[in-house]
Tab-separated table of C-alpha atoms and ligand atoms in Angstrom:
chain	number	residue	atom	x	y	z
A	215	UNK	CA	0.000	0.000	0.000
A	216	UNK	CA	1.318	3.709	-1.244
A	217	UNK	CA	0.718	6.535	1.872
A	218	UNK	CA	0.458	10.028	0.821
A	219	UNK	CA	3.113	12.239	1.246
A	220	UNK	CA	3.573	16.427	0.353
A	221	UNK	CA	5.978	17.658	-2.254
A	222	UNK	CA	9.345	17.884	-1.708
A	223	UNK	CA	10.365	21.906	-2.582
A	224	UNK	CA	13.813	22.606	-3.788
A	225	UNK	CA	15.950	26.076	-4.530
A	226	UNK	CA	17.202	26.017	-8.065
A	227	UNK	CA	19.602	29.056	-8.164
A	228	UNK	CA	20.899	28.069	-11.556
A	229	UNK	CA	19.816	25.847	-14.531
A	230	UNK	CA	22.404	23.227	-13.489
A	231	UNK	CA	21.644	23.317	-9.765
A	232	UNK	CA	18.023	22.647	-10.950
A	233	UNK	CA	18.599	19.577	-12.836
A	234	UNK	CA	20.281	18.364	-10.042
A	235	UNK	CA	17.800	19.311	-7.580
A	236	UNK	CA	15.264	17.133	-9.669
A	237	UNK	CA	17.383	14.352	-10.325
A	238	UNK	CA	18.244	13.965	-6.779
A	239	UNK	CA	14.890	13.888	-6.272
A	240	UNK	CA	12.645	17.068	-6.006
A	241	UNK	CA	9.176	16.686	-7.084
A	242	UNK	CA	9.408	20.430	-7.710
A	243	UNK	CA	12.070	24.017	-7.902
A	244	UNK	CA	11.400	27.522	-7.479
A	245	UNK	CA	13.876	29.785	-9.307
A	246	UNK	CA	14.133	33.589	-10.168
A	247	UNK	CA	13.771	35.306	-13.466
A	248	UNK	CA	15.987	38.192	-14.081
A	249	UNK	CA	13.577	40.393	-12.613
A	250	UNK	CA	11.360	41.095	-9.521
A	251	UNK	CA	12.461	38.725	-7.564
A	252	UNK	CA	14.162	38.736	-4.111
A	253	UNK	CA	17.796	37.001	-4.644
A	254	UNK	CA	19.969	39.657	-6.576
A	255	UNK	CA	22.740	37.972	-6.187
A	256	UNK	CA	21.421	34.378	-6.977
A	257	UNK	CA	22.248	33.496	-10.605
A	258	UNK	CA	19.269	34.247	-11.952
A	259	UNK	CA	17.546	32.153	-14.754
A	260	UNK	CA	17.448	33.775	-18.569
A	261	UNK	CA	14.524	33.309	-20.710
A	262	UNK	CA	16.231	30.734	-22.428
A	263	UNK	CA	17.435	29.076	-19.192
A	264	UNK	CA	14.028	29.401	-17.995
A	265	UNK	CA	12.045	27.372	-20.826
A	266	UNK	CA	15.126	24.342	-20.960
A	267	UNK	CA	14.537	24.335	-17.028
A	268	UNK	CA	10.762	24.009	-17.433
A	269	UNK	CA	11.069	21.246	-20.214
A	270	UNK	CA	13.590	19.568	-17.974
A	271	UNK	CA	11.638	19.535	-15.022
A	272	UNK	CA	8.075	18.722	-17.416
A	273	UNK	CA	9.509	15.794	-18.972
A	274	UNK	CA	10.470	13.933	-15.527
A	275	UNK	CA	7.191	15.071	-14.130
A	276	UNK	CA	8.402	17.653	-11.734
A	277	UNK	CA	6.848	21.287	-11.240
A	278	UNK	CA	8.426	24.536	-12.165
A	279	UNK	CA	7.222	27.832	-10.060
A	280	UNK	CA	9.007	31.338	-10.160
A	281	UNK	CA	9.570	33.824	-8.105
A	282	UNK	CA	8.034	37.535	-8.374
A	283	UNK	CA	7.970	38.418	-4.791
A	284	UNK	CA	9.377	41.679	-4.697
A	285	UNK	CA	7.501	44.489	-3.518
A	286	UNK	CA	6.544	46.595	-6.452
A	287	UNK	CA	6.752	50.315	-7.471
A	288	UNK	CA	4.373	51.799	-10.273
A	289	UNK	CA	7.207	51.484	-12.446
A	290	UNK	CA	7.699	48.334	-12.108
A	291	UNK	CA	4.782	47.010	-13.884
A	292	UNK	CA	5.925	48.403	-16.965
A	293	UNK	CA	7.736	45.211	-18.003
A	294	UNK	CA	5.621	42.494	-15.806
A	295	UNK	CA	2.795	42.271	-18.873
A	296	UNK	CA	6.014	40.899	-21.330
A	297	UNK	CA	7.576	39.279	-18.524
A	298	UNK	CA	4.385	36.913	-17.579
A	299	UNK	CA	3.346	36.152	-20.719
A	300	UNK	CA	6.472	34.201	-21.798
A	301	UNK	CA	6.113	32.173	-18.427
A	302	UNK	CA	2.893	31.696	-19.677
A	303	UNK	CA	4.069	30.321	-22.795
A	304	UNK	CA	6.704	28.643	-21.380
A	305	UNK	CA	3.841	26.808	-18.924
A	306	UNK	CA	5.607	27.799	-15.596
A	307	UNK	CA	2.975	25.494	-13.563
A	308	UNK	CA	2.827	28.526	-10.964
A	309	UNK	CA	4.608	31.731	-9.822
A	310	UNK	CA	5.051	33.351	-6.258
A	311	UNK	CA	3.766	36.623	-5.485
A	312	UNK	CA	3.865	38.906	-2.405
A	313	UNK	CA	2.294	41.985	-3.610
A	314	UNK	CA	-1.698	42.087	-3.908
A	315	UNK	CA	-1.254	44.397	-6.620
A	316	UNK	CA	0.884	41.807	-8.971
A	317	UNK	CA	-1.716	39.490	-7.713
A	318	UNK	CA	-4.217	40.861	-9.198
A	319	UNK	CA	-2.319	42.201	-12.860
A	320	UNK	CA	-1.310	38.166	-13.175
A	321	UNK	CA	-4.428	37.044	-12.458
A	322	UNK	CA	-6.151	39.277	-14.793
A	323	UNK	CA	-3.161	39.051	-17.340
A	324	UNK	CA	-2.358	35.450	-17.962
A	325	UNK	CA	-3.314	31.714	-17.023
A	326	UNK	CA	-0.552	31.305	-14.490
A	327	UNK	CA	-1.737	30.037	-11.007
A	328	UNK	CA	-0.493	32.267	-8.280
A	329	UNK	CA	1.423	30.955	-4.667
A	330	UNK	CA	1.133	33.867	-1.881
A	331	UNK	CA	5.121	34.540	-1.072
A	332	UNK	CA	6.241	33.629	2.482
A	333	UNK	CA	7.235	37.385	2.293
A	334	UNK	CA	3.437	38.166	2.598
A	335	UNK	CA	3.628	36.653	6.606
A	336	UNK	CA	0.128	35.048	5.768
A	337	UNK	CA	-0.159	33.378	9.799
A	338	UNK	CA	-3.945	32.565	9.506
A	339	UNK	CA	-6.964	31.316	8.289
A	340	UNK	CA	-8.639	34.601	8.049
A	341	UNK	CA	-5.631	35.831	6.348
A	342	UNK	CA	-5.436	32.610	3.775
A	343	UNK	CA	-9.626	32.997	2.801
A	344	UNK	CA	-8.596	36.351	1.878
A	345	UNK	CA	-5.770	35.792	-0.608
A	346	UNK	CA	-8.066	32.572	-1.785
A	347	UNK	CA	-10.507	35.336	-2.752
A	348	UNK	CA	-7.939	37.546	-4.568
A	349	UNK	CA	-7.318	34.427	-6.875
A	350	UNK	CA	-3.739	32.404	-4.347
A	351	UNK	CA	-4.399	28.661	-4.970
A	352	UNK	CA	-1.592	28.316	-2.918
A	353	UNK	CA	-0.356	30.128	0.626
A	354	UNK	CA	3.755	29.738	1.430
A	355	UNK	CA	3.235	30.582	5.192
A	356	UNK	CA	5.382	32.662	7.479
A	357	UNK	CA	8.390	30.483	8.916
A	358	UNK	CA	6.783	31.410	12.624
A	359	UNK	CA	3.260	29.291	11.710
A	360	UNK	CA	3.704	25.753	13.267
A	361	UNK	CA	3.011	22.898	11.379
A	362	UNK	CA	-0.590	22.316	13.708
A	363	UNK	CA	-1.269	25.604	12.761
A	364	UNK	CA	-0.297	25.014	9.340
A	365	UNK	CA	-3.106	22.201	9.210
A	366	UNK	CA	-6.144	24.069	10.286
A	367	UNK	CA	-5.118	27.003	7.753
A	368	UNK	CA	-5.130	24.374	5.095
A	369	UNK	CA	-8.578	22.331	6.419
A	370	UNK	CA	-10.350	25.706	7.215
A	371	UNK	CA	-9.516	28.254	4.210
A	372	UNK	CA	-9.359	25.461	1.901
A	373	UNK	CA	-6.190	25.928	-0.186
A	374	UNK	CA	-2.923	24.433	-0.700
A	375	UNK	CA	-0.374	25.403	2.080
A	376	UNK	CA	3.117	24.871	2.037
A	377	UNK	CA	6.363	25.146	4.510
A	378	UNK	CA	9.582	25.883	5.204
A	379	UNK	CA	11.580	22.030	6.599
A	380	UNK	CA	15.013	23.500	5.873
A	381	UNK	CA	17.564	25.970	5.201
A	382	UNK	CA	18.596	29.374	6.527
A	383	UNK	CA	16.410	31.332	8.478
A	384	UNK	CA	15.169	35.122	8.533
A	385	UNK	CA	14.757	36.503	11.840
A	386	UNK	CA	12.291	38.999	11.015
A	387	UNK	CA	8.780	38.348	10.084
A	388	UNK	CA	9.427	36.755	6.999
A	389	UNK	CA	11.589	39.133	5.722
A	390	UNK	CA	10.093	42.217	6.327
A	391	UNK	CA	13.080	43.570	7.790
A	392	UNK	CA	14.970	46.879	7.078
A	393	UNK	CA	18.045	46.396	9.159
A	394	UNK	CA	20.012	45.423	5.988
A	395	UNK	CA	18.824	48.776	4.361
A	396	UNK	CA	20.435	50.850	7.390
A	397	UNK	CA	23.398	49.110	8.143
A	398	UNK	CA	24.380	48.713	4.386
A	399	UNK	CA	22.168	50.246	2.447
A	400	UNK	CA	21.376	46.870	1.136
A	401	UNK	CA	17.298	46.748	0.549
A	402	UNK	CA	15.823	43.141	1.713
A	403	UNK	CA	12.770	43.634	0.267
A	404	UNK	CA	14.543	44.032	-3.315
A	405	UNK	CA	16.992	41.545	-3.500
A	406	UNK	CA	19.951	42.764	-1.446
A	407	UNK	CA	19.439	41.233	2.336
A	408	UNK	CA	23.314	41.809	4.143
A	409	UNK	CA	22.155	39.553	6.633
A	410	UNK	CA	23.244	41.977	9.095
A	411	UNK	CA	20.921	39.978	11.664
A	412	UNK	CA	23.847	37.626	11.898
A	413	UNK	CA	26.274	39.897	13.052
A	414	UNK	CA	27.704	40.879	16.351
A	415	UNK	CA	26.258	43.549	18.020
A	416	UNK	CA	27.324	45.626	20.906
A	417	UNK	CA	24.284	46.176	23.789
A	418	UNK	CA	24.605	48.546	26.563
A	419	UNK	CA	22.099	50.262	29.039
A	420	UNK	CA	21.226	50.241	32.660
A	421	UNK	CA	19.579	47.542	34.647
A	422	UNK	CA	16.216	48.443	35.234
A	423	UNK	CA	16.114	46.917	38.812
A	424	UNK	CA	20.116	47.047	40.065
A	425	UNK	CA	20.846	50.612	38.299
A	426	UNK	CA	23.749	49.015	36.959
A	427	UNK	CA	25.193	49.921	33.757
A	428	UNK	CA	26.142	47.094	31.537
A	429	UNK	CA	27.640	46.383	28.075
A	430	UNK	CA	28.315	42.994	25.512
A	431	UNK	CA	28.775	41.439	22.821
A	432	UNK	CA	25.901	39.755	21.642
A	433	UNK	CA	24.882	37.770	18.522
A	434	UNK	CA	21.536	38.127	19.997
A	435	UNK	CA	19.562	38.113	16.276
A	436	UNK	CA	21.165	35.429	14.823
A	437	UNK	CA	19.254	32.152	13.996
A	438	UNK	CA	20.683	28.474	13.701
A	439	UNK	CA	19.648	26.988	10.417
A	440	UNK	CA	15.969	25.419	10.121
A	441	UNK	CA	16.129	21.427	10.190
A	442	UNK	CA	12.734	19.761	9.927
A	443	UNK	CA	13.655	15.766	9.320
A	444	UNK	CA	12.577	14.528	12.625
A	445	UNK	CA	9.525	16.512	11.637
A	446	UNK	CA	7.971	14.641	9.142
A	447	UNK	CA	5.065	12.554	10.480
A	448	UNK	CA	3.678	15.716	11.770
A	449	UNK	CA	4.107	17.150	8.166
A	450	UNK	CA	2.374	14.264	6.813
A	451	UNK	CA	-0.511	13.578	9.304
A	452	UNK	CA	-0.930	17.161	8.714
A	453	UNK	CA	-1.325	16.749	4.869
A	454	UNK	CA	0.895	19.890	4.286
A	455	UNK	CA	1.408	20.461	0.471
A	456	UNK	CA	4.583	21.268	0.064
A	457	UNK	CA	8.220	21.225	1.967
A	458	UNK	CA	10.113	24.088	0.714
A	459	UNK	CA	14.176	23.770	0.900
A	460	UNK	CA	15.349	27.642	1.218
A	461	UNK	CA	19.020	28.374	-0.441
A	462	UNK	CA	18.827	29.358	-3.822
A	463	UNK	CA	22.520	30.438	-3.505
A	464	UNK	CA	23.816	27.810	-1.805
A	465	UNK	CA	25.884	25.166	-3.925
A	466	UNK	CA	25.140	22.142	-6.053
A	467	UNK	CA	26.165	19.883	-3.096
A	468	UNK	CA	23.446	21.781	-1.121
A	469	UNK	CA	20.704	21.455	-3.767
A	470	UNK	CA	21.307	17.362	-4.316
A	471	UNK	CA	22.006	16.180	-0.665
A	472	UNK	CA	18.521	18.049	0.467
A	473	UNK	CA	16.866	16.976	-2.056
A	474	UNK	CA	18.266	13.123	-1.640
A	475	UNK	CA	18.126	13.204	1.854
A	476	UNK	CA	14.594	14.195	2.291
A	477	UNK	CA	13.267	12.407	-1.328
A	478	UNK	CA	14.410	9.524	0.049
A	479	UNK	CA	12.637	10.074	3.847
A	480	UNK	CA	9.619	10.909	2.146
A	481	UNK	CA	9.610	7.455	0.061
A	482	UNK	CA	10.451	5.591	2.557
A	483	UNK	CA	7.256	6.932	4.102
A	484	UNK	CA	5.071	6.213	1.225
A	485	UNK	CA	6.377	2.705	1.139
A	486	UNK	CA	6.118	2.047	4.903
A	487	UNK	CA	4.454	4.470	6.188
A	488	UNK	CA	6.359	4.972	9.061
A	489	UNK	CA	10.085	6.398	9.587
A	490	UNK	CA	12.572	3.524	11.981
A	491	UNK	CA	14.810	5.587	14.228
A	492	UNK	CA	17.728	3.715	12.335
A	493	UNK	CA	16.476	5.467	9.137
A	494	UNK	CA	16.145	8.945	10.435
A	495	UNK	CA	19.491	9.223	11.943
A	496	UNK	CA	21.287	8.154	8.745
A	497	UNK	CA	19.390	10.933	7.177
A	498	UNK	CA	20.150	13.267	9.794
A	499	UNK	CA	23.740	12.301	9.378
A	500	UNK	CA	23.759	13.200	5.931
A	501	UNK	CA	22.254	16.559	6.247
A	502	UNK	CA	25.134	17.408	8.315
A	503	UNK	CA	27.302	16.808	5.333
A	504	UNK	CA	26.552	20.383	3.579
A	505	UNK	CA	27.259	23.178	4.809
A	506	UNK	CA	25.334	24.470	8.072
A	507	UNK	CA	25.277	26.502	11.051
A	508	UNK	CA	24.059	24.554	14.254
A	509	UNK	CA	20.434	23.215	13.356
A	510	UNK	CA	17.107	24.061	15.004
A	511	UNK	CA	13.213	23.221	14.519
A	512	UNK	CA	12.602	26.793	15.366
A	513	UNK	CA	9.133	27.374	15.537
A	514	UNK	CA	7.866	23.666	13.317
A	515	UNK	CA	6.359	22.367	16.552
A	516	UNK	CA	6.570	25.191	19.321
A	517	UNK	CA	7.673	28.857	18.843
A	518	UNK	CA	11.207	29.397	18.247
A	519	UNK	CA	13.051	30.426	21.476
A	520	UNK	CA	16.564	31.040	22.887
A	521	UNK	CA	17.879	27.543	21.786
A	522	UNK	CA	17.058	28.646	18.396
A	523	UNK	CA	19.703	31.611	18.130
A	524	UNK	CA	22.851	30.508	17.247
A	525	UNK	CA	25.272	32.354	20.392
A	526	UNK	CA	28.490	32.004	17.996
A	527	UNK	CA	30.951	34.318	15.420
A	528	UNK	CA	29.246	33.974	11.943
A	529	UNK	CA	30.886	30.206	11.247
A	530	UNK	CA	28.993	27.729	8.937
A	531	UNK	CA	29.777	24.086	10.026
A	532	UNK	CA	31.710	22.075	6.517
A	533	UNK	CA	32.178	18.927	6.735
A	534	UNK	CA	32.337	17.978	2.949
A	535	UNK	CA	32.940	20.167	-0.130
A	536	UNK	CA	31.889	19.768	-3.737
A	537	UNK	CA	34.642	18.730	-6.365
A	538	UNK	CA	32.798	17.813	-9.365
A	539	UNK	CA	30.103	16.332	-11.618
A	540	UNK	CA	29.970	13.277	-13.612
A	541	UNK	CA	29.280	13.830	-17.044
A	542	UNK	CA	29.733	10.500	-18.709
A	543	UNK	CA	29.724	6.843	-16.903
A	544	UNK	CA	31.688	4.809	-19.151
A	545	UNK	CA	31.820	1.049	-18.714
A	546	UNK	CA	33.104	-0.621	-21.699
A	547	UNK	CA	35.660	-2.894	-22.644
A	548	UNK	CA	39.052	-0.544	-23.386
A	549	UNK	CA	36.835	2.477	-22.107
A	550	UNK	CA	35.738	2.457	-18.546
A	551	UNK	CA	35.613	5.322	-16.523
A	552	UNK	CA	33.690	8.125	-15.331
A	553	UNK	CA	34.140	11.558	-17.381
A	554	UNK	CA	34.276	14.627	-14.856
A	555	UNK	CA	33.796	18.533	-14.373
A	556	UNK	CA	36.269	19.389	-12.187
A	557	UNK	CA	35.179	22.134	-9.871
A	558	UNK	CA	37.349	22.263	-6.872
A	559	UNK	CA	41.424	20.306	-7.405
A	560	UNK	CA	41.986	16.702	-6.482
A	561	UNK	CA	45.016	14.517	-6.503
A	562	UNK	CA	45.873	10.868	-7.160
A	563	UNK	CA	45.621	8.652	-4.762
A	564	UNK	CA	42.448	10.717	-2.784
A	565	UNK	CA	39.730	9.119	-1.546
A	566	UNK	CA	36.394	10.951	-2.903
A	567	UNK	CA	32.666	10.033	-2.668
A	568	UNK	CA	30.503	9.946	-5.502
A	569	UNK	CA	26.744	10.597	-4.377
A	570	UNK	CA	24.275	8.114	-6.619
A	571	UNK	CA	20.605	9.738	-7.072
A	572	UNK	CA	19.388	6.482	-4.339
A	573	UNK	CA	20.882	5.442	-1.843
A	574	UNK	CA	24.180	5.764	0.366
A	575	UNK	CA	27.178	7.849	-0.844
A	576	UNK	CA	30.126	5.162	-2.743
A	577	UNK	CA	33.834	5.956	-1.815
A	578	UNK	CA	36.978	5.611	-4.051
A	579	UNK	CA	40.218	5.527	-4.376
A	580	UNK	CA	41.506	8.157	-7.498
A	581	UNK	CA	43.979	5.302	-8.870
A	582	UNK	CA	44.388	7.043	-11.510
A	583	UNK	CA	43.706	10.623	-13.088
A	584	UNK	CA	43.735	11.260	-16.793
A	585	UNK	CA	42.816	14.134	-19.094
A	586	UNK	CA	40.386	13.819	-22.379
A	587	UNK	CA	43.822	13.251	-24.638
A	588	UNK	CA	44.358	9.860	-22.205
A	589	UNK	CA	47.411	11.624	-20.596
A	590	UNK	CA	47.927	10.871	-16.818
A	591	UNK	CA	47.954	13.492	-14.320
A	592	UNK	CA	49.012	14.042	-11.271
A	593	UNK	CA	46.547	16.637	-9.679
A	594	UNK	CA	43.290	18.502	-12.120
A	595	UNK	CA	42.297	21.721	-12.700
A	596	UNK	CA	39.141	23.717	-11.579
A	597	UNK	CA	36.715	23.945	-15.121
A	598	UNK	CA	38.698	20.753	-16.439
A	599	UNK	CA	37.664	17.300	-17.865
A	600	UNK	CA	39.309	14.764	-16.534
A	601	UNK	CA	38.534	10.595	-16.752
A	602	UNK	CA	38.706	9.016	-12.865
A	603	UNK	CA	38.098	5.420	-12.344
A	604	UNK	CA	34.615	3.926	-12.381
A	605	UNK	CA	31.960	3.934	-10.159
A	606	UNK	CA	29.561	1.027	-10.168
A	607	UNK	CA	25.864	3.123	-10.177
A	608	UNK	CA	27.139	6.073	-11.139
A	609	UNK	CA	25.393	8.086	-13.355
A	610	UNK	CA	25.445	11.618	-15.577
A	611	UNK	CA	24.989	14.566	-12.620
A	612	UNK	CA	26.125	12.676	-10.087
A	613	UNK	CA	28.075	14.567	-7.671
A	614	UNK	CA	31.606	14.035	-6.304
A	615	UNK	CA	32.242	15.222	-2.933
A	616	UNK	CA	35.378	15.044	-0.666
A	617	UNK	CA	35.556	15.101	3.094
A	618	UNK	CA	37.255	17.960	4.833
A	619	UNK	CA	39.931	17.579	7.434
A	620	UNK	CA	38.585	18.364	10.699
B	810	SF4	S1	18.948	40.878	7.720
B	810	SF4	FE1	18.270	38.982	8.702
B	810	SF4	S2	16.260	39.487	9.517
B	810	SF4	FE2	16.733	41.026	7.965
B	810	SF4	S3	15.860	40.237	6.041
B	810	SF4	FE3	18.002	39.600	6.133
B	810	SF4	S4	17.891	37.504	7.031
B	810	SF4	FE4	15.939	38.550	7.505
């Protein structure tokens, strides 16, 4: 017997890092256009990157949505008409709006089905029936909505809900912050969030009851990273929609392990309908493999508190990094080997981990290194081909990872 489970959510900050995502296992990927949306520095999808992604993603039955969640001036509009009508032709399957007003011009302008934007702090069911009346099939809720909340929202406004189960997290109300405009002059609500929330800040004052004056350092706004694994069965008893991954700029590693790790939870579920303890700290295991500041469930279950803020010097936990993709398994008589994109240098003689699409990761020994021409090598370049030996399972995307001293 098959049990239910939601959609697994997953940041595609590039066309490659989406074809990853899906063959690691995402049922769907959110991505930017080159316009209104709130990742400036993310490498935003062309119109021609934007229709191969949505064919990609159509032909192995996975869901395309982008984002348009900026807040919008007057001016702005003047190029959304143009803009939505080629994700219209392209047959994005929805896009992600925060502003009512965009709202409405899409869903007067074009077929597209519109997702409220977590940046719209929609906390309710009140708040949900609304934006189901302005035309939302779909509500991304705030990151401070639990998931019990999360389940009446969805059984008493009657629309698709979906939530954040991991990635970096945004200490204001879904990002309606402006501390990254005055500190750097970096607008969040446009693309160019400093996140000067995870800095140190100096707090001084008097003690209200001793008179005392005081002063410290303090990292007193700075969140640990959302985790939701151990989450799950409350995800799926509470028939959320969707799991969204956050980190469109994050790396390929990033986008493939979270989308493994938690494609393969959620199967497991379907096919057992249950998680074993055994199961869910492998998984966990894994997740600590990207990189990753301490994790938290924040506010999944009950609202976030102090043992959500993460008390340290801005320091990301990395305990693996990416050093390339396969492009070609070869295993033929004369010709057997696996052809790779070299993105990071490795030597003879290392030991590296290829990560297949199921199941665990597969280490090797680099007996040998050799460039297209068949010439051996000692050590490869970044942005080079290179043949390494071959991987039983491996496959074209595959990633190659190696693990970092400690
Ligand atoms: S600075 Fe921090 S709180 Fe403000 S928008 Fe950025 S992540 Fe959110």
């Amino acid at each position: 017997m098959s049990h239910w489970v939601p959609e697994l959510l997953a940041p595609a900050g590039s066309l490659e890092k989406l074809k990853v995502a899906i063959l690691y296992g995402a049922n769907a990927v959110y991505l930017g256009g080159q316009k209104f949306g709130l990742r400036s520095a993310a490498e935003n999808f062309t119109l021609e990157e934007l229709e191969e992604g949505v064919q990609f993603a159509h032909e192995r039955n996975a869901q395309v949505y982008v984002v348009l969640n900026s807040f919008f001036h007057d001016k702005d509009f003047d190029s959304l008409g143009e803009f939505i009508q080629k994700l219209d032709e392209f047959k994005v399957d929805a896009v992600i709006v925060s502003d009512p007003g965009v709202i409405k011009y899409i869903s007067e302008n074009s077929n597209l089905e519109v997702h409220l934007s977590t940046q719209a702090s929609c906390l309710n069911v009140e708040s949900a029936k609304l934006w189901k009346r302005l035309g939302v099939t779909r509500v991304v809720l705030g990151r401070e909505v639990s998931v019990a909340e999360a389940a009446k929202i969805k059984k008493e406004a009657g629309l698709e809900v979906e939530m954040f189960i991991h990635g970096s997290m945004c200490m204001a109300y879904s990002g309606n912050c402006v501390i990254s405009n005055f500190t750097q002059g970096r607008d969040s609500n446009r693309g160019g969030c400093a996140h000067s929330c995870r800095f140190e800040y100096k707090l001084e004052g008097d003690n209200p009851i001793t008179g005392d004056s005081f002063s410290k350092n303090s990292f007193f706004m700075s969140s640990k990273d959302l985790e939701g694994i151990r989450v799950l069965p409350e995800f799926i008893n509470g028939e959320i929609d969707s799991l969204k991954v956050e980190g469109r700029m994050k790396s390929h590693l990033y986008a493939g392990t979270i989308s493994k790790v938690y494609s393969e939870a959620l199967a497991y579920y379907r096919d057992h309908g249950d998680f074993l303890s055994d199961e869910l700290k492998t998984w966990e295991e894994e997740l600590t493999k990207v990189t990753h500041r301490a994790y938290t469930e924040a506010s999944l279950v009950e609202p976030a508190s102090r043992d959500s803020i993460y008390d340290e010097r801005e320091h990301e936990i990395n305990e693996y990094s990416a050093v390339g993709s396969v492009l070609e398994a070869r295993n033929e008589e004369g010709a057997k080997y696996l052809l790779v994109e070299v993105r990071s240098a490795f030597n003879v003689g290392e030991k590296l981990e290829l990560l297949p699409f199921k199941g665990r990761a597969i280490e090797f020994t680099l007996d040998f290194i050799k460039n297209v021409m068949d010439e051996d090598l000692e050590r490869t370049r970044p942005g080079s081909l290179v043949k390494v030996p071959y991987v039983e399972g491996a496959g074209q995307w595959n990633l190659l990872r190696r693990r970092l001293e400690q």
